[in-house]
Short mmCIF file of C-alpha atoms in Angstrom, two decimals:
data_model
loop_
_atom_site.label_atom_id
_atom_site.label_comp_id
_atom_site.label_asym_id
_atom_site.label_seq_id
_atom_site.Cartn_x
_atom_site.Cartn_y
_atom_site.Cartn_z
CA MET A 1 5.38 -24.22 19.47
CA LEU A 2 7.03 -22.44 22.38
CA GLN A 3 5.12 -19.38 23.54
CA LEU A 4 6.95 -16.52 25.21
CA SER A 5 5.49 -13.61 27.08
CA SER A 6 7.39 -10.52 28.15
CA ALA A 7 5.27 -10.27 31.33
CA PRO A 8 7.01 -11.27 34.57
CA VAL A 9 6.48 -14.87 35.66
CA ARG A 10 4.56 -15.27 38.95
CA PRO A 11 4.84 -18.88 40.06
CA SER A 12 2.26 -20.18 42.52
CA LEU A 13 3.12 -22.24 45.60
CA LEU A 14 1.62 -25.37 44.07
CA MET A 15 4.62 -26.45 42.00
CA PRO A 16 7.27 -25.84 44.70
CA SER A 17 5.10 -27.71 47.23
CA LEU A 18 4.61 -30.60 44.81
CA ALA A 19 8.37 -30.78 44.13
CA ALA A 20 9.09 -30.83 47.88
CA VAL A 21 6.54 -33.61 48.50
CA VAL A 22 7.98 -35.70 45.64
CA ALA A 23 11.55 -35.20 46.93
CA ILE A 24 10.59 -36.25 50.48
CA ALA A 25 8.71 -39.29 49.16
CA ILE A 26 11.72 -40.38 47.09
CA PHE A 27 14.09 -39.86 50.04
CA VAL A 28 11.89 -41.89 52.42
CA THR A 29 11.41 -44.67 49.88
CA ASP A 30 15.13 -44.79 49.06
CA THR A 31 16.06 -44.86 52.75
CA VAL A 32 13.59 -47.28 54.32
CA THR A 33 12.89 -49.79 51.52
CA PRO A 34 15.32 -52.60 50.69
CA LEU A 35 14.66 -52.46 46.91
CA ASP A 36 17.68 -53.26 44.72
CA ILE A 37 16.99 -50.48 42.22
CA ALA A 38 18.29 -46.93 41.82
CA ILE A 39 15.27 -45.22 43.37
CA ALA A 40 17.23 -41.96 43.65
CA VAL A 41 17.15 -41.64 39.86
CA LEU A 42 13.56 -40.46 40.35
CA TYR A 43 15.00 -37.18 41.70
CA VAL A 44 15.26 -36.09 38.03
CA ALA A 45 11.46 -35.59 38.20
CA VAL A 46 12.01 -33.04 40.99
CA VAL A 47 14.59 -31.22 38.86
CA LEU A 48 12.18 -31.14 35.90
CA LEU A 49 9.37 -29.83 38.15
CA ALA A 50 11.71 -27.05 39.29
CA MET A 51 11.81 -25.73 35.71
CA ASP A 52 8.27 -24.40 36.20
CA PHE A 53 9.09 -22.15 39.15
CA ALA A 54 12.88 -21.77 39.46
CA GLY A 55 15.41 -19.90 37.40
CA ARG A 56 18.75 -21.22 36.19
CA LYS A 57 20.45 -20.91 39.57
CA GLY A 58 17.37 -22.25 41.33
CA ILE A 59 17.43 -25.40 39.19
CA LEU A 60 21.10 -25.97 40.02
CA PHE A 61 20.27 -25.49 43.70
CA VAL A 62 17.41 -28.03 43.52
CA ALA A 63 19.67 -30.50 41.68
CA GLY A 64 22.33 -30.05 44.36
CA GLY A 65 19.75 -30.66 47.06
CA CYS A 66 18.56 -33.86 45.35
CA ALA A 67 22.17 -35.04 45.09
CA ALA A 68 22.69 -34.32 48.79
CA LEU A 69 19.56 -36.31 49.71
CA THR A 70 20.83 -39.19 47.56
CA VAL A 71 24.19 -39.23 49.37
CA LEU A 72 22.49 -38.86 52.75
CA SER A 73 20.19 -41.80 52.07
CA TYR A 74 23.13 -43.92 50.95
CA ALA A 75 25.11 -42.93 54.04
CA ILE A 76 22.26 -43.90 56.33
CA THR A 77 21.61 -47.29 54.79
CA HIS A 78 25.04 -48.39 53.43
CA GLU A 79 27.60 -46.65 55.57
CA HIS A 80 29.92 -49.71 55.92
CA ASP A 81 29.70 -51.18 52.42
CA PRO A 82 31.05 -48.60 49.88
CA ALA A 83 31.96 -51.14 47.18
CA SER A 84 28.62 -52.85 46.97
CA GLY A 85 25.87 -52.59 44.34
CA PRO A 86 24.09 -49.82 46.29
CA PHE A 87 27.16 -47.62 45.82
CA LEU A 88 26.97 -48.07 42.04
CA ARG A 89 23.24 -47.30 42.08
CA CYS A 90 23.98 -44.19 44.12
CA LEU A 91 26.64 -43.16 41.63
CA ILE A 92 24.26 -43.71 38.68
CA SER A 93 21.62 -41.62 40.41
CA LEU A 94 24.07 -38.80 41.05
CA VAL A 95 25.15 -38.81 37.42
CA ALA A 96 21.52 -38.77 36.22
CA ILE A 97 20.70 -35.89 38.60
CA ALA A 98 23.79 -33.94 37.48
CA ILE A 99 23.07 -34.40 33.76
CA THR A 100 19.37 -33.52 34.18
CA GLY A 101 20.24 -30.49 36.30
CA ALA A 102 22.78 -29.24 33.78
CA LEU A 103 20.43 -29.68 30.82
CA ALA A 104 17.49 -28.15 32.69
CA ALA A 105 19.62 -25.17 33.79
CA ARG A 106 20.87 -24.68 30.24
CA HIS A 107 17.35 -24.87 28.87
CA GLN A 108 16.06 -22.45 31.50
CA GLY A 109 18.91 -20.07 30.67
CA THR A 110 17.85 -20.16 27.04
CA ILE A 111 14.24 -19.48 28.00
CA GLU A 112 15.31 -16.54 30.20
CA SER A 113 17.43 -15.14 27.38
CA LEU A 114 14.54 -15.43 24.94
CA ARG A 115 12.22 -13.81 27.46
CA GLU A 116 14.66 -10.91 27.85
CA HIS A 117 14.80 -10.51 24.08
CA ALA A 118 11.03 -10.64 23.93
CA SER A 119 10.82 -7.94 26.59
CA LEU A 120 12.87 -5.68 24.31
CA LEU A 121 10.04 -5.84 21.79
CA ASP A 122 7.86 -4.06 24.34
CA LEU A 123 10.12 -1.01 24.09
CA THR A 124 9.16 -0.32 20.48
CA HIS A 125 6.16 1.78 19.48
CA ASP A 126 5.44 -0.65 16.63
CA THR A 127 2.82 -3.30 17.21
CA ILE A 128 4.41 -6.73 16.93
CA PHE A 129 2.77 -10.10 17.10
CA VAL A 130 3.72 -13.58 15.97
CA ARG A 131 1.32 -16.10 14.46
CA ASN A 132 1.65 -19.62 13.13
CA GLN A 133 0.65 -21.02 9.76
CA ASP A 134 -2.94 -21.35 10.95
CA ASP A 135 -3.02 -17.58 11.68
CA VAL A 136 -3.15 -18.28 15.44
CA ILE A 137 -1.39 -15.62 17.56
CA THR A 138 1.48 -16.93 19.69
CA TYR A 139 3.08 -13.64 20.81
CA TRP A 140 1.59 -10.18 21.44
CA ASN A 141 3.67 -7.18 22.53
CA ARG A 142 2.74 -4.20 24.69
CA ALA A 143 2.32 -1.81 21.74
CA ALA A 144 -0.25 -4.20 20.25
CA THR A 145 -2.18 -4.04 23.51
CA GLU A 146 -2.06 -0.24 23.53
CA LEU A 147 -3.20 0.06 19.90
CA TYR A 148 -5.81 -2.68 19.67
CA GLY A 149 -7.00 -2.98 23.27
CA TRP A 150 -6.57 -6.73 23.85
CA ARG A 151 -4.13 -7.98 26.51
CA PRO A 152 -1.70 -10.81 25.61
CA GLU A 153 -3.76 -13.44 27.43
CA GLN A 154 -6.83 -12.32 25.47
CA ALA A 155 -5.09 -12.29 22.09
CA ILE A 156 -2.79 -15.32 22.24
CA GLY A 157 -4.53 -18.39 20.86
CA ARG A 158 -6.96 -16.36 18.72
CA LYS A 159 -6.82 -16.10 14.93
CA ALA A 160 -5.39 -12.72 13.97
CA ALA A 161 -7.70 -12.04 11.01
CA GLU A 162 -10.79 -12.86 13.08
CA LEU A 163 -9.66 -10.95 16.17
CA LEU A 164 -8.79 -7.78 14.24
CA ASN A 165 -11.46 -8.15 11.53
CA THR A 166 -8.69 -7.56 8.99
CA GLU A 167 -9.43 -6.08 5.57
CA PHE A 168 -6.74 -7.14 3.08
CA PRO A 169 -5.77 -5.26 -0.11
CA ALA A 170 -5.73 -8.57 -2.00
CA PRO A 171 -7.04 -12.11 -1.45
CA PHE A 172 -5.44 -13.63 1.67
CA ASP A 173 -4.32 -16.73 -0.23
CA ASP A 174 -2.47 -14.56 -2.76
CA ILE A 175 -0.71 -12.69 0.05
CA MET A 176 0.33 -15.94 1.73
CA SER A 177 1.61 -17.30 -1.59
CA GLU A 178 3.82 -14.23 -2.01
CA LEU A 179 5.00 -14.53 1.60
CA LYS A 180 5.98 -18.18 1.15
CA ARG A 181 7.70 -17.39 -2.16
CA THR A 182 9.74 -14.37 -1.05
CA GLY A 183 9.72 -14.64 2.75
CA ARG A 184 8.34 -11.08 3.06
CA TRP A 185 5.22 -9.04 2.38
CA GLU A 186 4.41 -5.36 2.82
CA GLY A 187 1.14 -3.49 2.37
CA GLU A 188 -1.64 -1.56 4.03
CA LEU A 189 -4.30 -3.30 6.13
CA VAL A 190 -7.44 -2.11 7.86
CA HIS A 191 -7.87 -3.44 11.41
CA THR A 192 -10.69 -2.99 13.91
CA ALA A 193 -9.69 -2.32 17.53
CA ARG A 194 -11.51 -3.70 20.54
CA ASP A 195 -13.44 -0.45 20.97
CA GLY A 196 -14.61 -0.52 17.32
CA ARG A 197 -12.10 2.01 15.91
CA ARG A 198 -11.02 1.32 12.34
CA LEU A 199 -7.25 1.60 11.97
CA VAL A 200 -5.19 1.82 8.79
CA VAL A 201 -1.77 0.23 9.37
CA ALA A 202 1.37 -0.16 7.32
CA SER A 203 2.03 -3.86 7.76
CA ARG A 204 5.26 -5.84 7.24
CA TRP A 205 5.36 -9.63 7.44
CA ALA A 206 8.45 -11.83 7.74
CA LEU A 207 8.36 -15.62 7.47
CA GLN A 208 10.52 -17.85 9.67
CA ARG A 209 11.50 -21.27 8.29
CA ASP A 210 12.65 -24.35 10.17
CA GLY A 211 15.85 -26.31 9.57
CA ARG A 212 14.26 -28.08 6.59
CA GLY A 213 13.13 -24.85 4.99
CA ARG A 214 9.47 -25.38 5.82
CA PRO A 215 7.35 -22.30 6.70
CA GLY A 216 7.00 -21.75 10.43
CA ALA A 217 6.12 -18.63 12.38
CA ILE A 218 5.11 -15.28 10.85
CA LEU A 219 6.33 -12.06 12.47
CA GLU A 220 3.94 -9.17 11.76
CA THR A 221 4.88 -5.56 12.47
CA ASN A 222 2.27 -2.81 12.12
CA ASN A 223 2.45 1.00 12.24
CA ASP A 224 -0.72 3.01 12.71
CA ILE A 225 -0.99 5.43 9.78
CA SER A 226 -4.66 6.33 10.23
CA ASP A 227 -3.91 10.01 10.88
CA ARG A 228 -1.47 10.18 8.00
CA ARG A 229 -3.98 8.51 5.70
CA GLN A 230 -6.62 11.06 6.72
CA VAL A 231 -4.22 13.90 5.94
CA GLU A 232 -3.32 12.35 2.58
CA ASP A 233 -6.99 11.85 1.73
CA GLY A 234 -7.67 15.46 2.67
CA LEU A 235 -4.80 16.61 0.48
CA LEU A 236 -6.10 14.52 -2.38
CA ARG A 237 -9.57 16.02 -1.99
CA ALA A 238 -8.06 19.50 -1.94
CA GLN A 239 -6.08 18.74 -5.09
CA ARG A 240 -9.24 17.52 -6.81
CA GLU A 241 -11.12 20.63 -5.72
CA LEU A 242 -8.30 22.82 -7.03
CA ALA A 243 -8.16 20.91 -10.30
CA HIS A 244 -11.92 21.36 -10.71
CA VAL A 245 -11.65 25.10 -10.04
CA ALA A 246 -8.82 25.34 -12.57
CA ARG A 247 -10.90 23.52 -15.18
CA VAL A 248 -13.84 25.85 -14.66
CA ALA A 249 -11.52 28.88 -14.79
CA THR A 250 -10.02 27.62 -18.05
CA LEU A 251 -13.47 27.11 -19.52
CA GLY A 252 -14.25 30.70 -18.54
CA GLU A 253 -11.26 31.85 -20.59
CA LEU A 254 -12.59 29.85 -23.55
CA THR A 255 -16.07 31.39 -23.49
CA ALA A 256 -15.76 32.89 -26.99
CA SER A 257 -14.36 29.68 -28.44
CA ILE A 258 -17.04 27.55 -26.77
CA ALA A 259 -19.83 29.86 -27.91
CA HIS A 260 -18.51 29.63 -31.48
CA GLU A 261 -18.33 25.83 -31.35
CA VAL A 262 -21.94 25.64 -30.13
CA ASN A 263 -23.38 28.37 -32.36
CA GLN A 264 -21.85 27.01 -35.54
CA PRO A 265 -23.79 23.70 -35.61
CA LEU A 266 -26.93 25.41 -34.29
CA ALA A 267 -26.77 27.95 -37.16
CA ALA A 268 -26.33 25.05 -39.58
CA VAL A 269 -29.43 23.40 -38.11
CA VAL A 270 -31.49 26.54 -38.77
CA THR A 271 -30.12 26.89 -42.32
CA ASN A 272 -30.84 23.27 -43.17
CA GLY A 273 -34.30 23.55 -41.64
CA GLU A 274 -35.14 26.54 -43.80
CA ALA A 275 -33.76 24.78 -46.88
CA GLY A 276 -35.84 21.71 -46.11
CA LEU A 277 -38.99 23.81 -45.89
CA ARG A 278 -38.21 25.39 -49.25
CA TRP A 279 -37.74 21.98 -50.87
CA LEU A 280 -41.03 20.80 -49.44
CA GLY A 281 -42.84 24.05 -50.41
CA ARG A 282 -42.30 23.62 -54.14
CA PRO A 283 -45.28 22.75 -56.38
CA VAL A 284 -43.64 19.36 -56.70
CA PRO A 285 -41.87 18.77 -53.34
CA ASP A 286 -38.30 17.55 -53.70
CA VAL A 287 -38.37 14.86 -51.03
CA GLY A 288 -34.76 13.81 -51.70
CA GLN A 289 -33.33 17.26 -51.01
CA ALA A 290 -35.60 17.71 -48.01
CA ARG A 291 -34.38 14.40 -46.62
CA ALA A 292 -30.75 15.49 -47.09
CA SER A 293 -31.51 18.72 -45.21
CA VAL A 294 -33.04 16.80 -42.32
CA GLU A 295 -30.01 14.47 -42.18
CA ASN A 296 -27.71 17.52 -42.04
CA MET A 297 -29.86 18.93 -39.24
CA ILE A 298 -29.46 15.72 -37.26
CA LYS A 299 -25.71 15.64 -37.86
CA ASN A 300 -25.21 19.26 -36.70
CA GLY A 301 -27.51 18.73 -33.73
CA GLN A 302 -25.38 15.76 -32.66
CA ARG A 303 -22.24 17.88 -33.08
CA ALA A 304 -23.68 20.60 -30.79
CA SER A 305 -24.74 17.92 -28.31
CA GLU A 306 -21.21 16.48 -28.32
CA VAL A 307 -19.71 19.90 -27.55
CA VAL A 308 -22.14 20.35 -24.65
CA ARG A 309 -21.39 16.84 -23.37
CA ARG A 310 -17.66 17.52 -23.31
CA LEU A 311 -18.19 20.83 -21.57
CA ARG A 312 -20.33 19.17 -18.92
CA ALA A 313 -17.68 16.49 -18.40
CA LEU A 314 -14.97 19.11 -17.90
CA SER A 315 -17.06 21.22 -15.53
CA ARG A 316 -18.52 18.32 -13.52
CA LYS A 317 -17.06 17.71 -10.05
CA SER A 318 -16.64 13.99 -9.50
CA ASP A 319 -14.10 11.42 -8.35
CA PRO A 320 -11.63 10.13 -10.96
CA SER A 321 -12.84 7.19 -13.03
CA TYR A 322 -9.94 5.21 -14.46
CA ALA A 323 -10.47 3.28 -17.68
CA PRO A 324 -8.50 2.49 -20.86
CA VAL A 325 -8.44 5.65 -22.98
CA SER A 326 -6.82 6.76 -26.24
CA LEU A 327 -4.56 9.79 -25.91
CA ALA A 328 -5.34 10.71 -29.53
CA ASP A 329 -9.06 10.87 -28.65
CA VAL A 330 -8.25 13.04 -25.62
CA VAL A 331 -6.34 15.51 -27.83
CA ASN A 332 -9.18 15.58 -30.39
CA ASP A 333 -11.71 16.31 -27.62
CA VAL A 334 -9.68 19.30 -26.47
CA ALA A 335 -9.02 20.52 -30.01
CA LEU A 336 -12.77 20.72 -30.60
CA LEU A 337 -13.18 23.08 -27.64
CA ILE A 338 -10.24 25.40 -28.34
CA GLY A 339 -10.73 25.80 -32.10
CA ARG A 340 -11.80 29.44 -31.77
CA GLU A 341 -8.99 30.12 -29.30
CA LEU A 342 -6.47 28.81 -31.84
CA GLN A 343 -7.83 31.26 -34.39
CA GLY A 344 -7.64 34.14 -31.92
CA HIS A 345 -3.97 33.42 -31.25
CA ARG A 346 -3.27 32.89 -34.98
CA THR A 347 -2.06 29.38 -34.16
CA THR A 348 -2.26 26.16 -36.14
CA LEU A 349 -2.45 22.80 -34.45
CA GLY A 350 -0.94 19.62 -35.83
CA VAL A 351 -1.56 16.21 -34.27
CA SER A 352 0.34 13.05 -35.16
CA ALA A 353 -0.11 9.68 -33.48
CA ALA A 354 1.78 6.48 -34.27
CA GLU A 355 -0.28 3.61 -35.65
CA GLY A 356 -1.46 0.82 -33.37
CA LEU A 357 -0.68 2.59 -30.10
CA PRO A 358 -2.07 0.84 -26.99
CA LEU A 359 -4.43 2.65 -24.65
CA VAL A 360 -3.40 4.23 -21.39
CA GLN A 361 -5.22 3.74 -18.09
CA GLY A 362 -6.60 7.04 -16.88
CA ASP A 363 -9.41 9.45 -16.15
CA ARG A 364 -10.46 11.01 -19.45
CA VAL A 365 -11.50 14.37 -17.97
CA GLN A 366 -8.29 14.80 -15.98
CA LEU A 367 -6.15 13.94 -19.01
CA GLN A 368 -8.16 16.45 -21.06
CA GLN A 369 -7.31 19.05 -18.44
CA VAL A 370 -3.58 18.30 -18.75
CA VAL A 371 -3.68 18.54 -22.54
CA MET A 372 -5.73 21.75 -22.42
CA ASN A 373 -3.25 23.34 -19.99
CA LEU A 374 -0.31 22.47 -22.23
CA LEU A 375 -2.00 23.71 -25.41
CA MET A 376 -3.15 26.97 -23.79
CA ASN A 377 0.34 27.57 -22.39
CA GLY A 378 1.85 26.94 -25.82
CA MET A 379 -0.53 29.38 -27.52
CA GLN A 380 0.13 32.10 -24.95
CA ALA A 381 3.91 31.56 -25.13
CA MET A 382 3.88 32.33 -28.86
CA ASP A 383 1.89 35.58 -28.58
CA GLY A 384 5.02 37.74 -28.53
CA VAL A 385 6.83 35.86 -31.31
CA SER A 386 6.70 37.28 -34.86
CA ALA A 387 9.81 35.79 -36.46
CA ARG A 388 8.26 32.35 -37.09
CA PRO A 389 4.81 30.86 -37.61
CA HIS A 390 2.69 30.13 -34.55
CA ARG A 391 2.38 26.38 -34.69
CA LEU A 392 1.59 23.84 -32.00
CA VAL A 393 2.52 20.22 -32.64
CA VAL A 394 1.20 17.29 -30.58
CA GLU A 395 3.01 13.98 -31.05
CA ILE A 396 1.93 10.71 -29.47
CA ALA A 397 4.28 7.72 -29.63
CA ARG A 398 5.63 4.82 -27.64
CA SER A 399 8.50 5.79 -25.38
CA ALA A 400 11.94 4.71 -26.51
CA GLU A 401 13.34 4.80 -22.95
CA GLU A 402 10.28 3.25 -21.32
CA PRO A 403 8.75 0.66 -23.69
CA GLN A 404 5.72 0.17 -21.45
CA SER A 405 4.77 3.87 -21.61
CA ILE A 406 3.16 6.25 -24.10
CA VAL A 407 4.64 9.74 -24.44
CA LEU A 408 2.59 12.77 -25.48
CA THR A 409 4.74 15.73 -26.54
CA VAL A 410 3.47 19.29 -27.06
CA SER A 411 5.90 21.54 -28.98
CA ASP A 412 5.53 25.28 -29.48
CA ALA A 413 7.48 27.94 -31.39
CA GLY A 414 7.73 30.42 -28.54
CA PRO A 415 10.83 31.91 -26.90
CA GLY A 416 11.56 28.75 -24.91
CA ILE A 417 12.08 28.34 -21.16
CA ASP A 418 14.74 30.11 -19.13
CA PRO A 419 17.15 27.34 -17.96
CA ALA A 420 17.01 28.81 -14.46
CA SER A 421 13.24 28.23 -14.39
CA LEU A 422 13.23 24.63 -15.67
CA GLY A 423 13.68 23.16 -12.20
CA ARG A 424 10.79 25.17 -10.72
CA LEU A 425 8.40 25.07 -13.65
CA PHE A 426 5.99 22.60 -12.01
CA GLU A 427 6.02 24.15 -8.53
CA ALA A 428 2.77 25.58 -7.21
CA PHE A 429 2.35 29.34 -7.78
CA PHE A 430 5.49 29.60 -9.92
CA THR A 431 4.79 31.39 -13.20
CA THR A 432 6.73 33.27 -15.87
CA ARG A 433 3.65 35.27 -16.96
CA GLN A 434 2.62 38.51 -15.29
CA ASP A 435 -1.06 37.53 -15.30
CA GLY A 436 -0.49 33.86 -14.51
CA MET A 437 -1.48 32.09 -11.28
CA GLY A 438 1.16 29.38 -11.52
CA MET A 439 -1.28 26.52 -10.89
CA GLY A 440 -1.83 24.96 -14.33
CA LEU A 441 1.46 23.07 -14.59
CA SER A 442 1.46 22.16 -10.88
CA ILE A 443 -2.02 20.65 -11.20
CA SER A 444 -0.96 18.88 -14.40
CA ARG A 445 1.99 17.31 -12.58
CA SER A 446 -0.27 16.08 -9.75
CA ILE A 447 -2.68 14.53 -12.25
CA VAL A 448 0.08 12.84 -14.26
CA GLU A 449 1.81 11.45 -11.16
CA ALA A 450 -1.53 10.16 -9.84
CA HIS A 451 -1.76 8.21 -13.11
CA GLY A 452 1.64 6.63 -12.45
CA GLY A 453 3.38 8.80 -15.06
CA ARG A 454 5.70 11.79 -15.17
CA ILE A 455 5.84 15.19 -16.86
CA TRP A 456 8.86 17.30 -17.79
CA ALA A 457 9.89 20.15 -20.09
CA THR A 458 12.80 20.75 -22.48
CA ASN A 459 13.84 23.48 -24.91
CA ARG A 460 13.88 22.98 -28.67
CA PRO A 461 17.24 23.69 -30.35
CA GLU A 462 15.49 25.67 -33.10
CA GLY A 463 13.51 27.73 -30.56
CA GLY A 464 10.47 27.03 -28.47
CA ALA A 465 9.67 24.55 -25.74
CA ARG A 466 8.50 20.96 -25.48
CA PHE A 467 6.37 19.47 -22.73
CA HIS A 468 6.49 15.70 -22.39
CA VAL A 469 3.90 13.53 -20.60
CA SER A 470 4.71 9.85 -20.08
CA LEU A 471 1.89 7.51 -19.05
CA PRO A 472 1.95 3.71 -18.52
CA ILE A 473 -0.02 1.67 -21.01
CA ALA A 474 -3.29 0.17 -19.80
CA GLU A 475 -2.02 -3.42 -19.67
CA GLU A 476 0.79 -2.49 -17.26
CA ARG A 477 -1.48 -0.34 -15.11
CA ILE A 478 -4.08 -3.07 -14.72
CA ALA A 479 -1.48 -5.70 -13.83
#
């Protein structure tokens, strides 16, 4: 494979000296020896040697010089016999020199053109290198040197993955299979520079094929996005911190409801304990009734423990943990925590889920936060409405527009949403309530989009608003 470098060529004196010695040797041999062969044809070797140190015009000059030496030698030895065999051998030699010179000059012109094109690649800020099917680097531009620290002569001939200690987002064989199938591949890689710095790069690969369609060279272009990735990671951490603060703040608003949900099973435990003692304190202990009381105590203790577990999950600060989860279970978890709040707002909650719905891939706690935000917003929106019952309806079904998604819809009977506010409803700090912070829906949107879904709002024709959350099913997310 031809290797090009954009660095200027610095020929040594060895090749020109060797070409001159060969030319002189051929001239002397052609002039002083009586051999009946076209010795001057050997001048083509001088022309070919000139390709290593001369440009296009230089090759033509060398070829012209070899032709002149051929004619001079013929003139010295066969001046009075132009029609003889030596004349034909001289003519053959001149033709061979001319053809070789023309082809060599054309080839050198092509090489110079390619080298000029390669030098243009040094003007870009993108790192560009070319490697063959064995992952061996054959071209390395200036930006690659500046980013990674290796000069072209140090990088060319090395395997790219070994030189850069590349970390791939998928198995290398899978990436190469996609590249051979489509001719292109894009993704993020982690490279290690010569000084040990770890670099995150946006990488684009393009496959070159030969005339028979067989895979050849691979052109790889990389952009350093390490700083951008750090900013994005920082933003993500800030979003998670904000979401955690919002969860804790919401739990603070639900203190009365939470206390009720915990006290109720604990009170039942005490009542059943007292009843059990009475059954056992009879002259003839009623073991059956005492056993039933103990079983009720265990059941209510488990209920209180479940409430505490869900509270701890919502208040805990941890990284998202994605797993297949049922949206109906998520809604039931939230309903258990806001039961007292529903009573305080004189609101009824109805939940309907289609049969046989697949699971979605998500973080259970974050999805609980989204559902809690929507239900709390719905309850608060209906506080000023007296013309119709306060009823929240949660519907979970497969999306008609997106068959590979599940849609959760929360409907309320409030005044609805001002059409002028629909476009800004999910912006940070935008709120239609005087005491609102404007963060609940913004955080909900961030969570839903991080799950690969989308959230939007519409108005109900009969009055009230609907909030829709579309999430991809687990099978699609995993694939």
